[in-house]
Short mmCIF file of C-alpha atoms and ligand atoms in Angstrom, two decimals:
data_model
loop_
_atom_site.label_atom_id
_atom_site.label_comp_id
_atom_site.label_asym_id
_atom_site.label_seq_id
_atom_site.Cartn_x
_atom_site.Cartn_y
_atom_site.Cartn_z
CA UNK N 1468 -132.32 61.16 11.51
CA UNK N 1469 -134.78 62.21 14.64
CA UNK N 1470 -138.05 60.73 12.75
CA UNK N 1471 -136.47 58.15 10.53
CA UNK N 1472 -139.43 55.90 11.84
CA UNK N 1473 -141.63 57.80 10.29
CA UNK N 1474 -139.92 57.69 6.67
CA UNK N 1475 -143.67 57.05 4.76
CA UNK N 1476 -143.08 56.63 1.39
CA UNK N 1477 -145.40 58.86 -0.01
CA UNK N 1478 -144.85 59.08 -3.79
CA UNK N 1479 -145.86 62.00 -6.02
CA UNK N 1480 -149.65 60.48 -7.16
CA UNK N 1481 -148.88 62.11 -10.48
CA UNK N 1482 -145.78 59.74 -11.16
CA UNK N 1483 -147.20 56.84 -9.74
CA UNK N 1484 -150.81 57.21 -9.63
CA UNK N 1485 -153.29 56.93 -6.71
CA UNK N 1486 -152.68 53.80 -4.02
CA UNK N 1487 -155.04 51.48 -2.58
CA UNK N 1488 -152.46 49.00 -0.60
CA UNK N 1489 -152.03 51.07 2.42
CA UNK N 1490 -150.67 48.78 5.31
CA UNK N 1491 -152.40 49.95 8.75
CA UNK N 1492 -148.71 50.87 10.05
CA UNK N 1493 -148.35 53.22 7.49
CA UNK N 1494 -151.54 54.59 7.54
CA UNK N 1495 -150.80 55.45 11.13
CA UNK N 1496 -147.55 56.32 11.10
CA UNK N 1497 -148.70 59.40 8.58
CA UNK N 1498 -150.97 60.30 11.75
CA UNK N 1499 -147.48 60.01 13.76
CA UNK N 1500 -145.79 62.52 12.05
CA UNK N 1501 -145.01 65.95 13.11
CA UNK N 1502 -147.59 68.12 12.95
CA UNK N 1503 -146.06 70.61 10.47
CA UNK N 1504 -144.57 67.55 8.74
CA UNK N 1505 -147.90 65.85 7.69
CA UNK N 1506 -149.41 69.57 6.74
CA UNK N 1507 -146.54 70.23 3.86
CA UNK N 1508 -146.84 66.72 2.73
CA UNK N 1509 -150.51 66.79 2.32
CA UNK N 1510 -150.15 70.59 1.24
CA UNK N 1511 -147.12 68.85 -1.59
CA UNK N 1512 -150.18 66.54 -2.72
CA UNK N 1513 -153.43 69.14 -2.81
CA UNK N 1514 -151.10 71.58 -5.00
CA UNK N 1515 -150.26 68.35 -7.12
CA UNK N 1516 -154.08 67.60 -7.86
CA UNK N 1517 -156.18 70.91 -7.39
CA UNK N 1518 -155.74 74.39 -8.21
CA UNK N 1519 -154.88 76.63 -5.35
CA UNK N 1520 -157.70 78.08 -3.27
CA UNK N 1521 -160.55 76.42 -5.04
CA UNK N 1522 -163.84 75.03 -2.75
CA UNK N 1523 -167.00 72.93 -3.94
CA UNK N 1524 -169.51 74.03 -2.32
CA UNK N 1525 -172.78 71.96 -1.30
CA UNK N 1526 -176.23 72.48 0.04
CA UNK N 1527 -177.59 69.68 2.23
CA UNK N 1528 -181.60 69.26 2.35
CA UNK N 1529 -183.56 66.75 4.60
CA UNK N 1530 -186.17 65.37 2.53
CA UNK N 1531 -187.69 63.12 5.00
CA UNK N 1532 -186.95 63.30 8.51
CA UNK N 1533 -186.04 61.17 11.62
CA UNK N 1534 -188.42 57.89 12.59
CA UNK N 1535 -185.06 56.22 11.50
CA UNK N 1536 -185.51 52.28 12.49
CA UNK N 1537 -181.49 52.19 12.73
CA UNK N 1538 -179.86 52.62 15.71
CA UNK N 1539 -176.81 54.69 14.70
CA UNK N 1540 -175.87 56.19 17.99
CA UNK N 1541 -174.58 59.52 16.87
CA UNK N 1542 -177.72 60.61 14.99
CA UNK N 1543 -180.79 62.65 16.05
CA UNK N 1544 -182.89 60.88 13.70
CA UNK N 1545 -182.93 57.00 15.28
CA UNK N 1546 -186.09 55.94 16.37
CA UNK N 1547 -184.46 55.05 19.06
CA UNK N 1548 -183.37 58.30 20.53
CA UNK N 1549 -185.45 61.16 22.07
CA UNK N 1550 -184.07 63.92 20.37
CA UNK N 1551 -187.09 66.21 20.40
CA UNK N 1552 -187.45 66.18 16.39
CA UNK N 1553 -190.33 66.14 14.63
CA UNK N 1554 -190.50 63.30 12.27
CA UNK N 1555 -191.34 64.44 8.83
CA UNK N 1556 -192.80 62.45 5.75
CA UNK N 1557 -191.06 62.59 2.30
CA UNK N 1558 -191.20 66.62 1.11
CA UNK N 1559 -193.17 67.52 -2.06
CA UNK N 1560 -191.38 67.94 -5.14
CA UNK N 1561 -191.92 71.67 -5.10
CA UNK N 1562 -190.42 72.15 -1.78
CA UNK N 1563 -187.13 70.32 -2.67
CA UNK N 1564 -187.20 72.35 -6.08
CA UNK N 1565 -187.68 76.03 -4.37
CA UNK N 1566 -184.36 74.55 -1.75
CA UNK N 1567 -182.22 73.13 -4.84
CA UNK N 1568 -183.18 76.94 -6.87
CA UNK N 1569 -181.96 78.86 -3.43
CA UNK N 1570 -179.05 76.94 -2.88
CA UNK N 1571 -177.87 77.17 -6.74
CA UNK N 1572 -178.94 81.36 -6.41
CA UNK N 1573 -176.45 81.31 -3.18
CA UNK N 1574 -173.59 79.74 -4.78
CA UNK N 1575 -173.94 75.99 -4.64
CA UNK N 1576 -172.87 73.32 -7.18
CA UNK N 1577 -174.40 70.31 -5.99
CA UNK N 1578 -177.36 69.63 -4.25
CA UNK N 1579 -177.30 66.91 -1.20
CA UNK N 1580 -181.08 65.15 -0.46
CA UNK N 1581 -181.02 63.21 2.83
CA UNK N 1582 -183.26 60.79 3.81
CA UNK N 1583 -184.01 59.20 6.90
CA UNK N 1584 -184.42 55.57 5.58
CA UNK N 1585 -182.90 51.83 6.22
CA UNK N 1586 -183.29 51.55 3.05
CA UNK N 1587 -185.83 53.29 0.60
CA UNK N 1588 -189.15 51.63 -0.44
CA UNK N 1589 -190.42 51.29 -4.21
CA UNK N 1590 -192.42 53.66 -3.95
CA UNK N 1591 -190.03 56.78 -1.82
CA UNK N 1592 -187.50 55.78 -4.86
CA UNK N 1593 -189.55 56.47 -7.73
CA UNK N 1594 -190.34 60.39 -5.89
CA UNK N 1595 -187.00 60.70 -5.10
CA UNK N 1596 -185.86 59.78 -8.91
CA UNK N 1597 -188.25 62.80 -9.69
CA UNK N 1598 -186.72 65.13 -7.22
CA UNK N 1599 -183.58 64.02 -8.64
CA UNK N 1600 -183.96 64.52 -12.54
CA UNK N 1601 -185.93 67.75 -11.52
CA UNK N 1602 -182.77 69.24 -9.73
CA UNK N 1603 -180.52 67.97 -12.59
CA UNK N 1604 -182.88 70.09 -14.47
CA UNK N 1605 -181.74 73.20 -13.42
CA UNK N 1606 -178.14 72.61 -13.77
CA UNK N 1607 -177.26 71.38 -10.50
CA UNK N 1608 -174.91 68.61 -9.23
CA UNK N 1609 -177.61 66.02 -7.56
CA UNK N 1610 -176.33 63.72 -4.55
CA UNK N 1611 -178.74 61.52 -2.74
CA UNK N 1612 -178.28 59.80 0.82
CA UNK N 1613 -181.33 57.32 0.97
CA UNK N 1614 -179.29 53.93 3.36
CA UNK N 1615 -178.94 50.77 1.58
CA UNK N 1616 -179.64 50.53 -1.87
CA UNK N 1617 -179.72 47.11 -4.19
CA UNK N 1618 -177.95 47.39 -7.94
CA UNK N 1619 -181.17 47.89 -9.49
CA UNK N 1620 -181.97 50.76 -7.12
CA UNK N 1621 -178.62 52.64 -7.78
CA UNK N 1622 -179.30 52.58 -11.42
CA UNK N 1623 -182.64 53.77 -11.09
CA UNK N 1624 -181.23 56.54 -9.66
CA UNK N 1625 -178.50 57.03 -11.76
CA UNK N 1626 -180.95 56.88 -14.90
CA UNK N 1627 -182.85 59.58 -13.49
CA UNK N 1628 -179.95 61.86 -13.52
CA UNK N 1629 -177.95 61.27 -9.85
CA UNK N 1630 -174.32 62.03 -9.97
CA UNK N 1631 -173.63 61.16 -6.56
CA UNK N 1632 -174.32 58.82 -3.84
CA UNK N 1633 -173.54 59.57 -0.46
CA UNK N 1634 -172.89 56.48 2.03
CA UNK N 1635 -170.60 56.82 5.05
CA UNK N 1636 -168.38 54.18 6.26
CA UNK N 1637 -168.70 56.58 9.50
CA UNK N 1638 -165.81 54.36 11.63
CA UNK N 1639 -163.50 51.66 11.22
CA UNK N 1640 -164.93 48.08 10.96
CA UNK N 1641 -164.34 47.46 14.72
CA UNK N 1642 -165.45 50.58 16.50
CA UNK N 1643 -168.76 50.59 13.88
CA UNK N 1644 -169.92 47.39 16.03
CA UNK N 1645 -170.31 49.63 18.73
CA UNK N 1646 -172.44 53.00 17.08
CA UNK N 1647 -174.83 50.75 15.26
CA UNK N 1648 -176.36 47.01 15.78
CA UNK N 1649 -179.06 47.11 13.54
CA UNK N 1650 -176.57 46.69 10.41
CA UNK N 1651 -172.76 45.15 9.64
CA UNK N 1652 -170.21 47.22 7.96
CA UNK N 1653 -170.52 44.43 4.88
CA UNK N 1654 -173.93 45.71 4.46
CA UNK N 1655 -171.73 49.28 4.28
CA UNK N 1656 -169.63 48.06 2.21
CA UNK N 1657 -172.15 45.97 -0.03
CA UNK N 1658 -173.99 49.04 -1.05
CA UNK N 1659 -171.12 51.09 -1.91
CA UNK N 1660 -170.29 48.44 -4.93
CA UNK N 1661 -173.88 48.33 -5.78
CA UNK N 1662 -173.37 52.32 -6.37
CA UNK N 1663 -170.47 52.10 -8.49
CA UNK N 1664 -171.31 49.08 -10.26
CA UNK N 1665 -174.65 51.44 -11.18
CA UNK N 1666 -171.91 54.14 -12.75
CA UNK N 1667 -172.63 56.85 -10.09
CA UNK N 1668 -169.88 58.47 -8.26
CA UNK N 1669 -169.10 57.59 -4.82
CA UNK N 1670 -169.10 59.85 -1.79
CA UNK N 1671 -168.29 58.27 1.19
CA UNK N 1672 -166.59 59.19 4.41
CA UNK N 1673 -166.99 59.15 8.59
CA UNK N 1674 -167.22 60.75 11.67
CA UNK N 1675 -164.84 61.57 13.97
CA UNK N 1676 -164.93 62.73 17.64
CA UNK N 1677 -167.28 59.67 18.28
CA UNK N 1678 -164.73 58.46 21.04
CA UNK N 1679 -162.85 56.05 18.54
CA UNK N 1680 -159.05 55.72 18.65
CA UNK N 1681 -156.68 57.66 16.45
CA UNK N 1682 -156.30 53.60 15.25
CA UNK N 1683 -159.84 53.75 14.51
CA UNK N 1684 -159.60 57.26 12.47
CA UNK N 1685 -156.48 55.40 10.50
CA UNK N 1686 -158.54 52.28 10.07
CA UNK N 1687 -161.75 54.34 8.30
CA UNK N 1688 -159.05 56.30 6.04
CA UNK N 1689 -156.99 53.10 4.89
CA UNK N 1690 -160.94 51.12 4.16
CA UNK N 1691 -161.63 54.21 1.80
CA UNK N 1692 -158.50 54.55 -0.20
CA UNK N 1693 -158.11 50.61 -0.29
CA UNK N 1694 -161.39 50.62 -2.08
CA UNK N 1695 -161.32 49.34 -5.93
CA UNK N 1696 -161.49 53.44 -6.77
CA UNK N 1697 -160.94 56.12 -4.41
CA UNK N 1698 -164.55 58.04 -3.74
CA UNK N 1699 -164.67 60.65 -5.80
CA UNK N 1700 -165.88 62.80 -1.92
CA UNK N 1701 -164.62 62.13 1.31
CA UNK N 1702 -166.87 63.82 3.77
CA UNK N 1703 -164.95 64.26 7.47
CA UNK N 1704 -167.57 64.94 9.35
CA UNK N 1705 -167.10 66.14 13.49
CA UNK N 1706 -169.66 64.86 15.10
CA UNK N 1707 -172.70 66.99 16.29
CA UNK N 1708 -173.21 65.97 19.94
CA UNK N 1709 -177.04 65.89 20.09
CA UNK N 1710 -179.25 65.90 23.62
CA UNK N 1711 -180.53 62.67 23.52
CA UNK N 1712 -178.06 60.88 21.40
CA UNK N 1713 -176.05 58.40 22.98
CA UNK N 1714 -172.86 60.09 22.19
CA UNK N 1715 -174.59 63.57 23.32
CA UNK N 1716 -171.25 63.66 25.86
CA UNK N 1717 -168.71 62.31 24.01
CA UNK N 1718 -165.22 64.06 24.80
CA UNK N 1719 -164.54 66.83 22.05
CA UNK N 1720 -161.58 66.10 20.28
CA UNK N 1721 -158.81 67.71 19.94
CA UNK N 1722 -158.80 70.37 16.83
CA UNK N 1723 -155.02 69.69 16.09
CA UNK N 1724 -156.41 65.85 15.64
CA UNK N 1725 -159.29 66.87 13.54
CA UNK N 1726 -156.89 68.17 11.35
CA UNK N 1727 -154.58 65.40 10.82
CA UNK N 1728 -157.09 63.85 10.03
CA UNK N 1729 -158.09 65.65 7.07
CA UNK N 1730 -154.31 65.64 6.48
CA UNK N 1731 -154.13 61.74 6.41
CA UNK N 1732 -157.27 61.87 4.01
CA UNK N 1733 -155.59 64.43 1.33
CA UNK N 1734 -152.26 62.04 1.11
CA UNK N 1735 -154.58 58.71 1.27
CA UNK N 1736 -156.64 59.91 -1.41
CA UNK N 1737 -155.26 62.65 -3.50
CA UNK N 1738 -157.59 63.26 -6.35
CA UNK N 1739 -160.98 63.29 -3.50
CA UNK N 1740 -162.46 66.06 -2.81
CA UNK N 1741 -162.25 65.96 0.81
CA UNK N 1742 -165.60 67.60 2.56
CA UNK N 1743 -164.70 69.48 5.85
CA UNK N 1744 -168.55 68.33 6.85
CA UNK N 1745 -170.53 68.24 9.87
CA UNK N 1746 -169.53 69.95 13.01
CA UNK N 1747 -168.08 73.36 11.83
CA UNK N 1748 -170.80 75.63 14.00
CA UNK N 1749 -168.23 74.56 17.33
CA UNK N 1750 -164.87 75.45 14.48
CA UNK N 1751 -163.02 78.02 15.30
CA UNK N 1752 -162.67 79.74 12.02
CA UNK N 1753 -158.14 78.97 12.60
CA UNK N 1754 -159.18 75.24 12.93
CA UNK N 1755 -161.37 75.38 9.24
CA UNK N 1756 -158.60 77.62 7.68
CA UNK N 1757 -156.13 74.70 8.98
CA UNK N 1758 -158.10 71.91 7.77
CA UNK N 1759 -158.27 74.03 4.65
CA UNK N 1760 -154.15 73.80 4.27
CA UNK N 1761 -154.39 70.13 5.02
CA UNK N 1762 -156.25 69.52 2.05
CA UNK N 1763 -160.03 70.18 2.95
CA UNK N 1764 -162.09 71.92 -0.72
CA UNK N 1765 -165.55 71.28 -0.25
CA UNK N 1766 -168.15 72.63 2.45
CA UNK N 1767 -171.45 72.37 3.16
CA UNK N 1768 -172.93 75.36 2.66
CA UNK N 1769 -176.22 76.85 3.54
CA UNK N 1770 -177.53 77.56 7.56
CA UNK N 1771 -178.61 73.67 8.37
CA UNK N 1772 -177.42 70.38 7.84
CA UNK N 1773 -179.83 68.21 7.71
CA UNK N 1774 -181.70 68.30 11.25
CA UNK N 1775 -179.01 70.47 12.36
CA UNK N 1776 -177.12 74.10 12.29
CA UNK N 1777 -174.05 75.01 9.81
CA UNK N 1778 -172.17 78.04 10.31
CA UNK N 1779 -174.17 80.86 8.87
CA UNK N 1780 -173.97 81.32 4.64
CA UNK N 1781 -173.15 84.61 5.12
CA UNK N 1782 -170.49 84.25 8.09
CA UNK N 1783 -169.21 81.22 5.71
CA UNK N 1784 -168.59 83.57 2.91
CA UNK N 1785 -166.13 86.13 4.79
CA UNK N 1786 -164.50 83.64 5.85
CA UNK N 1787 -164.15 82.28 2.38
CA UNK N 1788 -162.76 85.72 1.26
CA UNK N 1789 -160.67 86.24 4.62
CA UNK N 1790 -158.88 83.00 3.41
CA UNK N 1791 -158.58 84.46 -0.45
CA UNK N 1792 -160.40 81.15 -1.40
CA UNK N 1793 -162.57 80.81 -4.45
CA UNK N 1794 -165.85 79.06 -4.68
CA UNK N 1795 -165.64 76.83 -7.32
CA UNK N 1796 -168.39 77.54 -10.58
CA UNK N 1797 -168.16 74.00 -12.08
CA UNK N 1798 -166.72 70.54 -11.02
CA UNK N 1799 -162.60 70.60 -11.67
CA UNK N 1800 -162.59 66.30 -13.29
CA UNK N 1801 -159.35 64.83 -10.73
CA UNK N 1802 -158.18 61.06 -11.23
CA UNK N 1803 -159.77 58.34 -9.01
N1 LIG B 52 -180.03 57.31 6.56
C1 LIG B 52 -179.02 57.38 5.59
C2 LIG B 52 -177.72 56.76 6.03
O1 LIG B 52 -177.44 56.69 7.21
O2 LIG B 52 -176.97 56.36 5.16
C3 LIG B 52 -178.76 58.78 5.09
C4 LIG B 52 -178.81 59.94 6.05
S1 LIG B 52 -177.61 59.93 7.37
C5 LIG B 52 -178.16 61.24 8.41
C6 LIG B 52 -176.15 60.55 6.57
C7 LIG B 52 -174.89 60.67 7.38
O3 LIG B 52 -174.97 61.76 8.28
C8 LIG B 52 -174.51 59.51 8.28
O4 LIG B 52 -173.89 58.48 7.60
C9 LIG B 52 -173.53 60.17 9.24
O5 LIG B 52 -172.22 60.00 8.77
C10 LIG B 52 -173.93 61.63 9.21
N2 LIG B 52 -174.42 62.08 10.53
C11 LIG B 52 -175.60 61.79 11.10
N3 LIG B 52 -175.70 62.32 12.33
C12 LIG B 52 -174.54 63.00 12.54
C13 LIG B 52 -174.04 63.76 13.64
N4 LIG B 52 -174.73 63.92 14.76
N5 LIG B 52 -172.81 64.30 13.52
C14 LIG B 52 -172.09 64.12 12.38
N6 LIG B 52 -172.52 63.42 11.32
C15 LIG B 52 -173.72 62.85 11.41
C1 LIG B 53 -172.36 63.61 5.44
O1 LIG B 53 -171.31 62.94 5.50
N1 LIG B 53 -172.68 64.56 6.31
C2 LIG B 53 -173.99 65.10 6.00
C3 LIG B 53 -174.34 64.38 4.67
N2 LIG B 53 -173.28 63.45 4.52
C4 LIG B 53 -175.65 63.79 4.47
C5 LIG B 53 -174.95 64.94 7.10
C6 LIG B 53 -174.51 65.54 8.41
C7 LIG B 53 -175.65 65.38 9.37
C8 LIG B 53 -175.40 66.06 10.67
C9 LIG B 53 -176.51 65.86 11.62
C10 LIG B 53 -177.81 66.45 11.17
O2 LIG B 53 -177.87 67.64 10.73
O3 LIG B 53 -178.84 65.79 11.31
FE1 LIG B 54 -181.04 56.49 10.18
FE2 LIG B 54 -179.06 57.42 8.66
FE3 LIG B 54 -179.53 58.44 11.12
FE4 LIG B 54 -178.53 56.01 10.94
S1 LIG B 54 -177.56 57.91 10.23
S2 LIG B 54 -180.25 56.63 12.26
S3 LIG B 54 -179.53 55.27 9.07
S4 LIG B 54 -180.87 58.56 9.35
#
């Protein structure tokens, strides 16, 4: 047979439940496949776990911005980096409330708080605990990215009404050595069991288009799914080249790539929701719809990331209905 090499076993997760002893061969040999090949498997798997055409949608909001000590070199907000942003201290609670009440008004389930921290002080994490059992308040999903957190931190959090944590793996463990010095992958990795130990769900994911190896892209996928329990999100995030940035010229990668990626992702981890994240503003709206059919149902939604543009909310919701695809009301509960 002409791809016999490439005979994955890739068992139905409903007879056999989700994996987490991927080998890196056949991690990569999944990215191998034909292209068409590795769409209907992953397209096999989404029908398996989700309902057809439904998308979680999420608003992101910076609440404190840039005058990052780490050194991440992808990110506008590094200390280190002259991106022209304005640093800005942690947002009043009334601010974050009015963004939380005009994302749920356009749509949104779950409401994303970013902050530009190492690691969040006593004092930031009992304001952001209040920002988050304010915005459970009105009936919203709440999600936090603060950077490192201890066990007692996470359950802080996760007392005050936080369903999610968001903490990216960004890269396999080799290429991360050479985006960010000023913390290991352990610490990554350290944090991550802090958050579930603390009962919150885990959302977790990378960047891609950083000028890592399709190795490297199989590396990051076979860390998340060989985790204890599959993150509940898996945000793929392109990266946003940004002026000032080391990686501000990286080489754009190729679409096709990007979603095979995604593809990988959906068969790696088949109850995730798997965020088509950062980087859609330079999508064409064939390459979304593609990553779509490879197994992509969440977005963020909303006209800005964190420091920077998303596809417009209105532009996002033709496309939405151009692709027949529902935003989801509530959270559809998938196996780990
Ligand atoms: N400081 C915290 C941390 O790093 O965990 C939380 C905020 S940080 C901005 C959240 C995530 O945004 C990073 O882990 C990274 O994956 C993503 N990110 C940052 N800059 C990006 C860029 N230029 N393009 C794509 N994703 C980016
Ligand atoms: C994630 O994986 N992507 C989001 C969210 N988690 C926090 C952030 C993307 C940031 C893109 C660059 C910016 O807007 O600053
Ligand atoms: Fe800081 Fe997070 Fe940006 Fe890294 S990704 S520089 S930790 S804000």
């Amino acid at each position: 047979m002409k791809h016999a090499k490439h005979a994955v076993v890739v068992d139905s997760p409903a007879q056999r439940g989700p994996r987490h002893d991927w080998s890196a061969t056949q991690v990569l040999d999944l990215f191998e496949l034909p292209f068409i090949e590795l769409l209907d498997r992953a397209r096999a798997i989404h029908r398996e776990t989700f309902p057809v055409g439904d998308m979680q949608i999420s608003t992101l909001l910076s609440i404190k911005t840039g005058a990052c000590p780490e050194d991440c070199a992808y990110c506008p907000q590094s200390v280190h980096f002259d991106t022209g942003l304005n640093p800005e201290r942690l947002a009043p609670l009334e601010e974050v409330l009015s963004a939380a009440r005009a994302a749920q008004a356009h749509g949104a389930t779950r409401f994303c708080m970013g902050a530009a921290y190492r690691s969040p002080r006593p004092a930031q994490l009992k304001a952001i605990a209040e920002m988050v059992r304010e915005v459970k308040a009105l009936g919203l999903e709440t999600c936090a990215t603060l950077g490192m957190l201890t066990g007692e931190q996470a359950r802080t959090l996760k007392d005050a009404g936080l369903d999610y944590y968001n903490h990216n793996l960004d890269t396999s463990e080799r290429y991360y050595a050479e985006i960010i010095t000023t913390r290991s992958y352990a610490d990554r990795l350290d944090t991550l069991a802090q958050v579930r130990g603390a009962g919150l769900k885990v959302c977790c994911g990378g960047i891609v288009g950083m000028g890592e190896t399709r190795a490297d892209r199989a590396e990051l996928l076979r860390t998340l799914a060989n985790l204890d329990t599959h993150p509940e999100s898996v945000p793929i995030n392109h990266l946003v080249r940004v002026p000032g940035t080391p990686l501000a010229d990286a080489p754009a990668l190729d679409p096709l790539e990007f979603v095979r990626t995604v593809a990988v992702a959906r068969i790696l981890m088949p109850g995730s929701r798997i965020r088509l994240s950062a980087g859609r503003t330079d999508m064409s709206d064939e390459t979304q719809a593609l990553a779509f059919l490879a197994g992509a149902n969440s977005i963020f939604y909303g006209d800005r990331l964190l420091t920077t543009p998303n596809p417009e909310a209105d532009r996002d919701m033709q496309l939405l209905a151009r692709l027949g695809i529902e935003p989801a009301r509530a959270e559809v509960t998938q196996p780990a």
